[in-house]
Tab-separated table of N, CA and C in Angstrom:
chain	number	residue	atom	x	y	z
A	1	ALA	N	127.660	60.126	166.503
A	1	ALA	CA	127.762	58.709	166.186
A	1	ALA	C	128.120	57.902	167.432
A	2	THR	N	129.041	58.459	168.242
A	2	THR	CA	129.436	57.712	169.439
A	2	THR	C	128.251	57.523	170.377
A	3	GLU	N	127.394	58.551	170.496
A	3	GLU	CA	126.225	58.449	171.361
A	3	GLU	C	125.230	57.420	170.830
A	4	ARG	N	125.028	57.420	169.519
A	4	ARG	CA	124.072	56.480	168.921
A	4	ARG	C	124.559	55.042	169.069
A	5	PHE	N	125.857	54.838	168.875
A	5	PHE	CA	126.401	53.492	169.048
A	5	PHE	C	126.273	53.049	170.503
A	6	ALA	N	126.487	53.976	171.443
A	6	ALA	CA	126.352	53.641	172.858
A	6	ALA	C	124.906	53.274	173.183
A	7	GLU	N	123.953	54.046	172.641
A	7	GLU	CA	122.536	53.775	172.883
A	7	GLU	C	122.113	52.419	172.332
A	8	SER	N	122.674	52.043	171.196
A	8	SER	CA	122.270	50.787	170.563
A	8	SER	C	123.064	49.587	171.065
A	9	GLY	N	124.071	49.846	171.912
A	9	GLY	CA	124.857	48.737	172.451
A	9	GLY	C	125.968	48.264	171.535
A	10	ALA	N	126.251	49.008	170.493
A	10	ALA	CA	127.313	48.649	169.551
A	10	ALA	C	128.645	49.203	170.082
A	11	VAL	N	129.201	48.501	171.053
A	11	VAL	CA	130.374	49.001	171.770
A	11	VAL	C	131.606	49.082	170.865
A	12	GLY	N	131.830	48.073	170.062
A	12	GLY	CA	132.992	48.080	169.159
A	12	GLY	C	132.938	49.230	168.175
A	13	GLU	N	131.767	49.452	167.622
A	13	GLU	CA	131.582	50.559	166.687
A	13	GLU	C	131.778	51.911	167.383
A	14	ARG	N	131.336	51.979	168.649
A	14	ARG	CA	131.552	53.206	169.421
A	14	ARG	C	133.052	53.463	169.555
A	15	GLY	N	133.823	52.408	169.804
A	15	GLY	CA	135.276	52.548	169.886
A	15	GLY	C	135.874	53.047	168.585
A	16	LEU	N	135.391	52.501	167.471
A	16	LEU	CA	135.889	52.943	166.165
A	16	LEU	C	135.554	54.415	165.911
A	17	ALA	N	134.359	54.831	166.337
A	17	ALA	CA	133.968	56.233	166.153
A	17	ALA	C	134.873	57.144	166.989
A	18	HIS	N	135.167	56.725	168.217
A	18	HIS	CA	136.083	57.511	169.055
A	18	HIS	C	137.480	57.555	168.432
A	19	GLN	N	137.900	56.442	167.846
A	19	GLN	CA	139.217	56.423	167.201
A	19	GLN	C	139.253	57.394	166.027
A	20	GLN	N	138.187	57.434	165.242
A	20	GLN	CA	138.118	58.383	164.131
A	20	GLN	C	138.164	59.827	164.642
A	21	LEU	N	137.457	60.089	165.722
A	21	LEU	CA	137.491	61.430	166.313
A	21	LEU	C	138.906	61.783	166.789
A	22	ALA	N	139.587	60.807	167.377
A	22	ALA	CA	140.963	61.050	167.833
A	22	ALA	C	141.849	61.448	166.664
A	23	THR	N	141.703	60.762	165.556
A	23	THR	CA	142.494	61.072	164.366
A	23	THR	C	142.159	62.472	163.845
A	24	ILE	N	140.888	62.785	163.792
A	24	ILE	CA	140.459	64.105	163.294
A	24	ILE	C	140.976	65.217	164.200
A	25	PHE	N	140.785	65.058	165.508
A	25	PHE	CA	141.278	66.076	166.442
A	25	PHE	C	142.802	66.218	166.330
A	26	GLY	N	143.489	65.094	166.174
A	26	GLY	CA	144.942	65.138	166.031
A	26	GLY	C	145.370	65.918	164.809
A	27	ARG	N	144.689	65.698	163.695
A	27	ARG	CA	145.010	66.432	162.463
A	27	ARG	C	144.708	67.920	162.586
A	28	MET	N	143.731	68.249	163.424
A	28	MET	CA	143.381	69.652	163.638
A	28	MET	C	144.333	70.314	164.639
A	29	GLY	N	145.172	69.509	165.286
A	29	GLY	CA	146.114	70.048	166.256
A	29	GLY	C	145.574	70.106	167.668
A	30	ASP	N	144.397	69.546	167.902
A	30	ASP	CA	143.797	69.533	169.236
A	30	ASP	C	144.235	68.259	169.951
A	31	VAL	N	145.447	68.308	170.511
A	31	VAL	CA	146.056	67.137	171.128
A	31	VAL	C	145.271	66.675	172.351
A	32	VAL	N	144.769	67.603	173.156
A	32	VAL	CA	144.026	67.246	174.368
A	32	VAL	C	142.767	66.453	174.017
A	33	SER	N	141.992	66.947	173.077
A	33	SER	CA	140.765	66.235	172.673
A	33	SER	C	141.096	64.897	172.041
A	34	SER	N	142.163	64.860	171.256
A	34	SER	CA	142.555	63.618	170.611
A	34	SER	C	142.916	62.557	171.646
A	35	ARG	N	143.679	62.953	172.654
A	35	ARG	CA	144.056	61.994	173.706
A	35	ARG	C	142.825	61.510	174.476
A	36	ALA	N	141.880	62.407	174.710
A	36	ALA	CA	140.646	62.010	175.407
A	36	ALA	C	139.880	60.976	174.586
A	37	GLU	N	139.781	61.203	173.278
A	37	GLU	CA	139.071	60.256	172.407
A	37	GLU	C	139.791	58.905	172.361
A	38	ILE	N	141.112	58.934	172.399
A	38	ILE	CA	141.872	57.677	172.439
A	38	ILE	C	141.501	56.899	173.696
A	39	GLY	N	141.402	57.614	174.810
A	39	GLY	CA	141.013	56.960	176.062
A	39	GLY	C	139.634	56.323	175.976
A	40	TRP	N	138.679	57.052	175.376
A	40	TRP	CA	137.332	56.507	175.209
A	40	TRP	C	137.345	55.301	174.280
A	41	ALA	N	138.141	55.371	173.221
A	41	ALA	CA	138.216	54.251	172.276
A	41	ALA	C	138.794	53.016	172.962
A	42	LYS	N	139.859	53.204	173.737
A	42	LYS	CA	140.457	52.066	174.450
A	42	LYS	C	139.449	51.429	175.400
A	43	ALA	N	138.703	52.260	176.118
A	43	ALA	CA	137.707	51.736	177.049
A	43	ALA	C	136.642	50.927	176.308
A	44	ALA	N	136.204	51.446	175.170
A	44	ALA	CA	135.187	50.734	174.388
A	44	ALA	C	135.739	49.412	173.860
A	45	TYR	N	136.981	49.426	173.400
A	45	TYR	CA	137.584	48.193	172.896
A	45	TYR	C	137.702	47.150	174.010
A	46	ARG	N	138.106	47.596	175.208
A	46	ARG	CA	138.205	46.652	176.330
A	46	ARG	C	136.826	46.098	176.684
A	47	GLU	N	135.843	46.976	176.700
A	47	GLU	CA	134.474	46.566	177.043
A	47	GLU	C	133.921	45.554	176.049
A	48	SER	N	134.268	45.724	174.784
A	48	SER	CA	133.744	44.826	173.751
A	48	SER	C	134.587	43.570	173.586
A	49	GLY	N	135.732	43.522	174.254
A	49	GLY	CA	136.615	42.362	174.125
A	49	GLY	C	137.496	42.418	172.891
A	50	ALA	N	137.536	43.548	172.223
A	50	ALA	CA	138.337	43.713	171.005
A	50	ALA	C	139.646	44.441	171.337
A	51	ASP	N	140.412	43.863	172.262
A	51	ASP	CA	141.663	44.490	172.675
A	51	ASP	C	142.635	44.669	171.509
A	52	TRP	N	142.554	43.810	170.516
A	52	TRP	CA	143.466	43.912	169.377
A	52	TRP	C	143.301	45.228	168.628
A	53	LEU	N	142.108	45.813	168.708
A	53	LEU	CA	141.884	47.098	168.047
A	53	LEU	C	142.660	48.230	168.720
A	54	ALA	N	142.942	48.055	170.003
A	54	ALA	CA	143.713	49.083	170.714
A	54	ALA	C	145.088	49.248	170.081
A	55	GLY	N	145.605	48.204	169.460
A	55	GLY	CA	146.891	48.293	168.766
A	55	GLY	C	146.878	49.323	167.657
A	56	GLN	N	145.731	49.521	167.046
A	56	GLN	CA	145.611	50.531	165.999
A	56	GLN	C	145.783	51.935	166.567
A	57	LEU	N	145.499	52.092	167.835
A	57	LEU	CA	145.621	53.402	168.468
A	57	LEU	C	147.078	53.799	168.679
A	58	ALA	N	147.967	52.832	168.680
A	58	ALA	CA	149.379	53.136	168.901
A	58	ALA	C	149.901	54.113	167.846
A	59	ARG	N	149.480	53.949	166.600
A	59	ARG	CA	149.921	54.856	165.536
A	59	ARG	C	149.449	56.283	165.802
A	60	VAL	N	148.204	56.428	166.197
A	60	VAL	CA	147.655	57.752	166.485
A	60	VAL	C	148.400	58.375	167.666
A	61	GLU	N	148.679	57.572	168.691
A	61	GLU	CA	149.400	58.076	169.864
A	61	GLU	C	150.817	58.501	169.502
A	62	ARG	N	151.490	57.734	168.632
A	62	ARG	CA	152.849	58.110	168.188
A	62	ARG	C	152.822	59.420	167.419
A	63	GLN	N	151.819	59.600	166.586
A	63	GLN	CA	151.702	60.846	165.831
A	63	GLN	C	151.510	62.034	166.765
A	64	LEU	N	150.706	61.844	167.804
A	64	LEU	CA	150.498	62.920	168.768
A	64	LEU	C	151.781	63.222	169.534
A	65	ALA	N	152.478	62.176	169.941
A	65	ALA	CA	153.728	62.362	170.686
A	65	ALA	C	154.762	63.062	169.829
A	66	ALA	N	154.835	62.699	168.567
A	66	ALA	CA	155.801	63.328	167.666
A	66	ALA	C	155.451	64.780	167.422
A	67	ARG	N	154.182	65.074	167.433
A	67	ARG	CA	153.734	66.428	167.151
A	67	ARG	C	154.056	67.386	168.297
A	68	GLY	N	153.910	66.937	169.541
A	68	GLY	CA	154.100	67.812	170.695
A	68	GLY	C	155.452	68.491	170.772
A	69	PRO	N	156.552	67.756	170.902
A	69	PRO	CA	157.854	68.393	171.059
A	69	PRO	C	158.258	69.234	169.866
A	70	ARG	N	157.876	68.837	168.658
A	70	ARG	CA	158.275	69.591	167.479
A	70	ARG	C	157.692	71.002	167.513
A	71	HIS	N	156.437	71.129	167.961
A	71	HIS	CA	155.842	72.458	168.025
A	71	HIS	C	156.576	73.349	169.022
A	72	THR	N	156.944	72.816	170.178
A	72	THR	CA	157.649	73.635	171.148
A	72	THR	C	159.051	73.943	170.657
A	73	ALA	N	159.676	73.031	169.931
A	73	ALA	CA	161.023	73.282	169.431
A	73	ALA	C	161.006	74.443	168.433
A	74	ARG	N	159.975	74.544	167.630
A	74	ARG	CA	159.896	75.635	166.654
A	74	ARG	C	159.700	76.987	167.328
A	75	LYS	N	159.095	76.987	168.502
A	75	LYS	CA	158.823	78.237	169.194
A	75	LYS	C	160.044	78.735	169.968
A	76	ALA	N	161.032	77.886	170.168
A	76	ALA	CA	162.192	78.269	170.966
A	76	ALA	C	162.934	79.421	170.302
A	77	VAL	N	163.346	80.381	171.105
A	77	VAL	CA	164.029	81.557	170.596
A	77	VAL	C	165.527	81.298	170.492
A	78	GLY	N	166.098	80.695	171.498
A	78	GLY	CA	167.528	80.429	171.514
A	78	GLY	C	167.835	79.009	171.094
A	79	PRO	N	169.123	78.661	171.160
A	79	PRO	CA	169.496	77.298	170.804
A	79	PRO	C	168.929	76.301	171.812
A	80	PRO	N	168.665	75.079	171.375
A	80	PRO	CA	168.144	74.067	172.287
A	80	PRO	C	169.146	73.785	173.401
A	81	ALA	N	168.626	73.416	174.556
A	81	ALA	CA	169.494	73.080	175.686
A	81	ALA	C	170.050	71.676	175.478
A	82	LEU	N	171.340	71.592	175.256
A	82	LEU	CA	172.022	70.317	175.084
A	82	LEU	C	172.869	70.050	176.316
A	83	THR	N	172.995	68.769	176.663
A	83	THR	CA	173.929	68.419	177.719
A	83	THR	C	175.337	68.617	177.166
A	84	ALA	N	176.311	68.611	178.045
A	84	ALA	CA	177.699	68.786	177.602
A	84	ALA	C	178.078	67.695	176.601
A	85	ARG	N	177.678	66.464	176.871
A	85	ARG	CA	178.011	65.353	175.980
A	85	ARG	C	177.287	65.498	174.649
A	86	GLU	N	176.010	65.891	174.684
A	86	GLU	CA	175.273	66.098	173.442
A	86	GLU	C	175.931	67.194	172.608
A	87	ARG	N	176.412	68.221	173.271
A	87	ARG	CA	177.095	69.312	172.556
A	87	ARG	C	178.344	68.778	171.859
A	88	GLN	N	179.118	67.930	172.566
A	88	GLN	CA	180.314	67.335	171.965
A	88	GLN	C	179.943	66.494	170.743
A	89	VAL	N	178.933	65.656	170.905
A	89	VAL	CA	178.497	64.788	169.808
A	89	VAL	C	178.000	65.631	168.638
A	90	ALA	N	177.201	66.650	168.920
A	90	ALA	CA	176.663	67.510	167.858
A	90	ALA	C	177.795	68.193	167.090
A	91	GLU	N	178.797	68.668	167.803
A	91	GLU	CA	179.931	69.326	167.146
A	91	GLU	C	180.662	68.363	166.224
A	92	LEU	N	180.906	67.140	166.702
A	92	LEU	CA	181.626	66.156	165.893
A	92	LEU	C	180.803	65.702	164.688
A	93	VAL	N	179.510	65.524	164.894
A	93	VAL	CA	178.625	65.164	163.776
A	93	VAL	C	178.625	66.284	162.748
A	94	SER	N	178.598	67.526	163.216
A	94	SER	CA	178.610	68.688	162.317
A	94	SER	C	179.912	68.785	161.528
A	95	GLN	N	180.964	68.179	162.049
A	95	GLN	CA	182.243	68.164	161.343
A	95	GLN	C	182.317	67.040	160.316
A	96	GLY	N	181.258	66.226	160.250
A	96	GLY	CA	181.186	65.176	159.249
A	96	GLY	C	181.591	63.797	159.738
A	97	LEU	N	181.844	63.630	161.032
A	97	LEU	CA	182.226	62.332	161.549
A	97	LEU	C	181.024	61.385	161.581
A	98	THR	N	181.276	60.112	161.368
A	98	THR	CA	180.234	59.092	161.469
A	98	THR	C	180.004	58.775	162.941
A	99	ASN	N	178.932	58.046	163.230
A	99	ASN	CA	178.676	57.643	164.614
A	99	ASN	C	179.829	56.817	165.159
A	100	ARG	N	180.366	55.934	164.346
A	100	ARG	CA	181.490	55.104	164.775
A	100	ARG	C	182.701	55.974	165.117
A	101	GLU	N	182.990	56.957	164.282
A	101	GLU	CA	184.130	57.842	164.527
A	101	GLU	C	183.921	58.685	165.788
A	102	VAL	N	182.697	59.150	165.991
A	102	VAL	CA	182.384	59.919	167.198
A	102	VAL	C	182.569	59.024	168.421
A	103	ALA	N	182.070	57.790	168.339
A	103	ALA	CA	182.199	56.846	169.449
A	103	ALA	C	183.665	56.599	169.797
A	104	GLU	N	184.485	56.397	168.793
A	104	GLU	CA	185.910	56.158	169.035
A	104	GLU	C	186.577	57.382	169.659
A	105	ARG	N	186.248	58.547	169.145
A	105	ARG	CA	186.877	59.767	169.639
A	105	ARG	C	186.491	60.068	171.087
A	106	LEU	N	185.240	59.814	171.441
A	106	LEU	CA	184.758	60.133	172.786
A	106	LEU	C	184.791	58.933	173.733
A	107	HIS	N	185.275	57.800	173.248
A	107	HIS	CA	185.359	56.571	174.056
A	107	HIS	C	183.982	56.154	174.566
A	108	LEU	N	183.023	56.120	173.627
A	108	LEU	CA	181.661	55.707	173.913
A	108	LEU	C	181.309	54.533	173.014
A	109	SER	N	180.210	53.864	173.336
A	109	SER	CA	179.733	52.829	172.422
A	109	SER	C	179.007	53.514	171.267
A	110	GLN	N	178.949	52.810	170.150
A	110	GLN	CA	178.266	53.364	168.987
A	110	GLN	C	176.775	53.550	169.291
A	111	LYS	N	176.200	52.648	170.065
A	111	LYS	CA	174.786	52.730	170.439
A	111	LYS	C	174.527	53.994	171.270
A	112	THR	N	175.445	54.330	172.170
A	112	THR	CA	175.303	55.541	172.980
A	112	THR	C	175.320	56.775	172.092
A	113	VAL	N	176.207	56.771	171.109
A	113	VAL	CA	176.275	57.905	170.180
A	113	VAL	C	174.980	58.000	169.392
A	114	GLU	N	174.452	56.862	168.939
A	114	GLU	CA	173.185	56.874	168.208
A	114	GLU	C	172.064	57.475	169.055
A	115	THR	N	172.049	57.142	170.333
A	115	THR	CA	171.038	57.691	171.240
A	115	THR	C	171.204	59.198	171.363
A	116	HIS	N	172.450	59.647	171.537
A	116	HIS	CA	172.700	61.092	171.629
A	116	HIS	C	172.261	61.801	170.342
A	117	VAL	N	172.597	61.218	169.201
A	117	VAL	CA	172.245	61.836	167.915
A	117	VAL	C	170.719	61.935	167.783
A	118	ALA	N	170.001	60.901	168.174
A	118	ALA	CA	168.535	60.927	168.106
A	118	ALA	C	167.974	62.041	168.985
A	119	ARG	N	168.516	62.190	170.189
A	119	ARG	CA	168.041	63.257	171.086
A	119	ARG	C	168.374	64.636	170.522
A	120	ILE	N	169.560	64.755	169.946
A	120	ILE	CA	169.977	66.039	169.361
A	120	ILE	C	169.055	66.397	168.196
A	121	PHE	N	168.773	65.411	167.324
A	121	PHE	CA	167.863	65.648	166.208
A	121	PHE	C	166.514	66.143	166.727
A	122	SER	N	166.010	65.508	167.778
A	122	SER	CA	164.722	65.893	168.345
A	122	SER	C	164.772	67.310	168.902
A	123	LYS	N	165.817	67.623	169.633
A	123	LYS	CA	165.923	68.953	170.243
A	123	LYS	C	166.071	70.054	169.195
A	124	PHE	N	166.773	69.761	168.098
A	124	PHE	CA	166.954	70.755	167.044
A	124	PHE	C	165.839	70.693	165.999
A	125	ASP	N	164.934	69.698	166.147
A	125	ASP	CA	163.837	69.521	165.201
A	125	ASP	C	164.361	69.319	163.780
A	126	VAL	N	165.322	68.421	163.636
A	126	VAL	CA	165.887	68.088	162.335
A	126	VAL	C	165.796	66.584	162.119
A	127	ARG	N	165.975	66.182	160.870
A	127	ARG	CA	165.887	64.755	160.537
A	127	ARG	C	167.109	64.235	159.800
A	128	SER	N	168.117	65.081	159.633
A	128	SER	CA	169.318	64.626	158.931
A	128	SER	C	170.546	65.304	159.512
A	129	ARG	N	171.709	64.721	159.234
A	129	ARG	CA	172.968	65.280	159.706
A	129	ARG	C	173.251	66.618	159.013
A	130	VAL	N	172.856	66.718	157.751
A	130	VAL	CA	173.059	67.970	157.010
A	130	VAL	C	172.229	69.085	157.653
A	131	ALA	N	170.979	68.789	157.966
A	131	ALA	CA	170.115	69.787	158.596
A	131	ALA	C	170.659	70.184	159.969
A	132	LEU	N	171.194	69.204	160.702
A	132	LEU	CA	171.792	69.511	161.999
A	132	LEU	C	172.988	70.439	161.828
A	133	THR	N	173.827	70.149	160.847
A	133	THR	CA	175.009	70.986	160.593
A	133	THR	C	174.590	72.415	160.269
A	134	ARG	N	173.575	72.554	159.448
A	134	ARG	CA	173.087	73.902	159.102
A	134	ARG	C	172.543	74.617	160.332
A	135	ARG	N	171.762	73.898	161.133
A	135	ARG	CA	171.178	74.499	162.329
A	135	ARG	C	172.265	74.881	163.322
A	136	MET	N	173.257	74.010	163.493
A	136	MET	CA	174.369	74.315	164.408
A	136	MET	C	175.112	75.557	163.921
A	137	ALA	N	175.342	75.652	162.624
A	137	ALA	CA	176.054	76.808	162.068
A	137	ALA	C	175.240	78.081	162.322
A	138	GLY	N	173.930	77.981	162.170
A	138	GLY	CA	173.068	79.135	162.414
A	138	GLY	C	173.112	79.598	163.857
A	139	TRP	N	173.111	78.654	164.804
A	139	TRP	CA	173.144	79.021	166.232
A	139	TRP	C	174.524	79.538	166.615
A	140	ASN	N	175.574	78.970	166.032
A	140	ASN	CA	176.924	79.365	166.417
A	140	ASN	C	177.269	80.765	165.915
A	141	HIS	N	176.578	81.242	164.882
A	141	HIS	CA	176.875	82.556	164.321
A	141	HIS	C	176.001	83.661	164.906
A	142	ARG	N	175.111	83.328	165.826
A	142	ARG	CA	174.218	84.344	166.404
A	142	ARG	C	174.859	84.994	167.599
């Protein structure tokens, strides 16, 4: 389809076809091909003057970015590498403290604690404090 649209001069449609391919490759787990198709789609959108369509690609790119680290995190054999501060925050969160309580205890801003918690969640491949507590307990008992 992308070739036919290119031959007929339908540049915007060619971009849409590349975007569809990017989504399909992404769902299949072929991140490299998906990123290449995103690049082709962006080029077609710029060529056709439909830059606003490139905004639709942001969702596909976020999905690809989210997919990458999670796969490597699942393959890790040992506990994730945490900085000393992240380890402190993770321990306090695992004890049931809120972000505000962690911030007060460590003399940090609440925003800094939120950033640490987000990084810890990403490194442990979890989405909740309960899941983090379980994962921490699992690593601490090995």
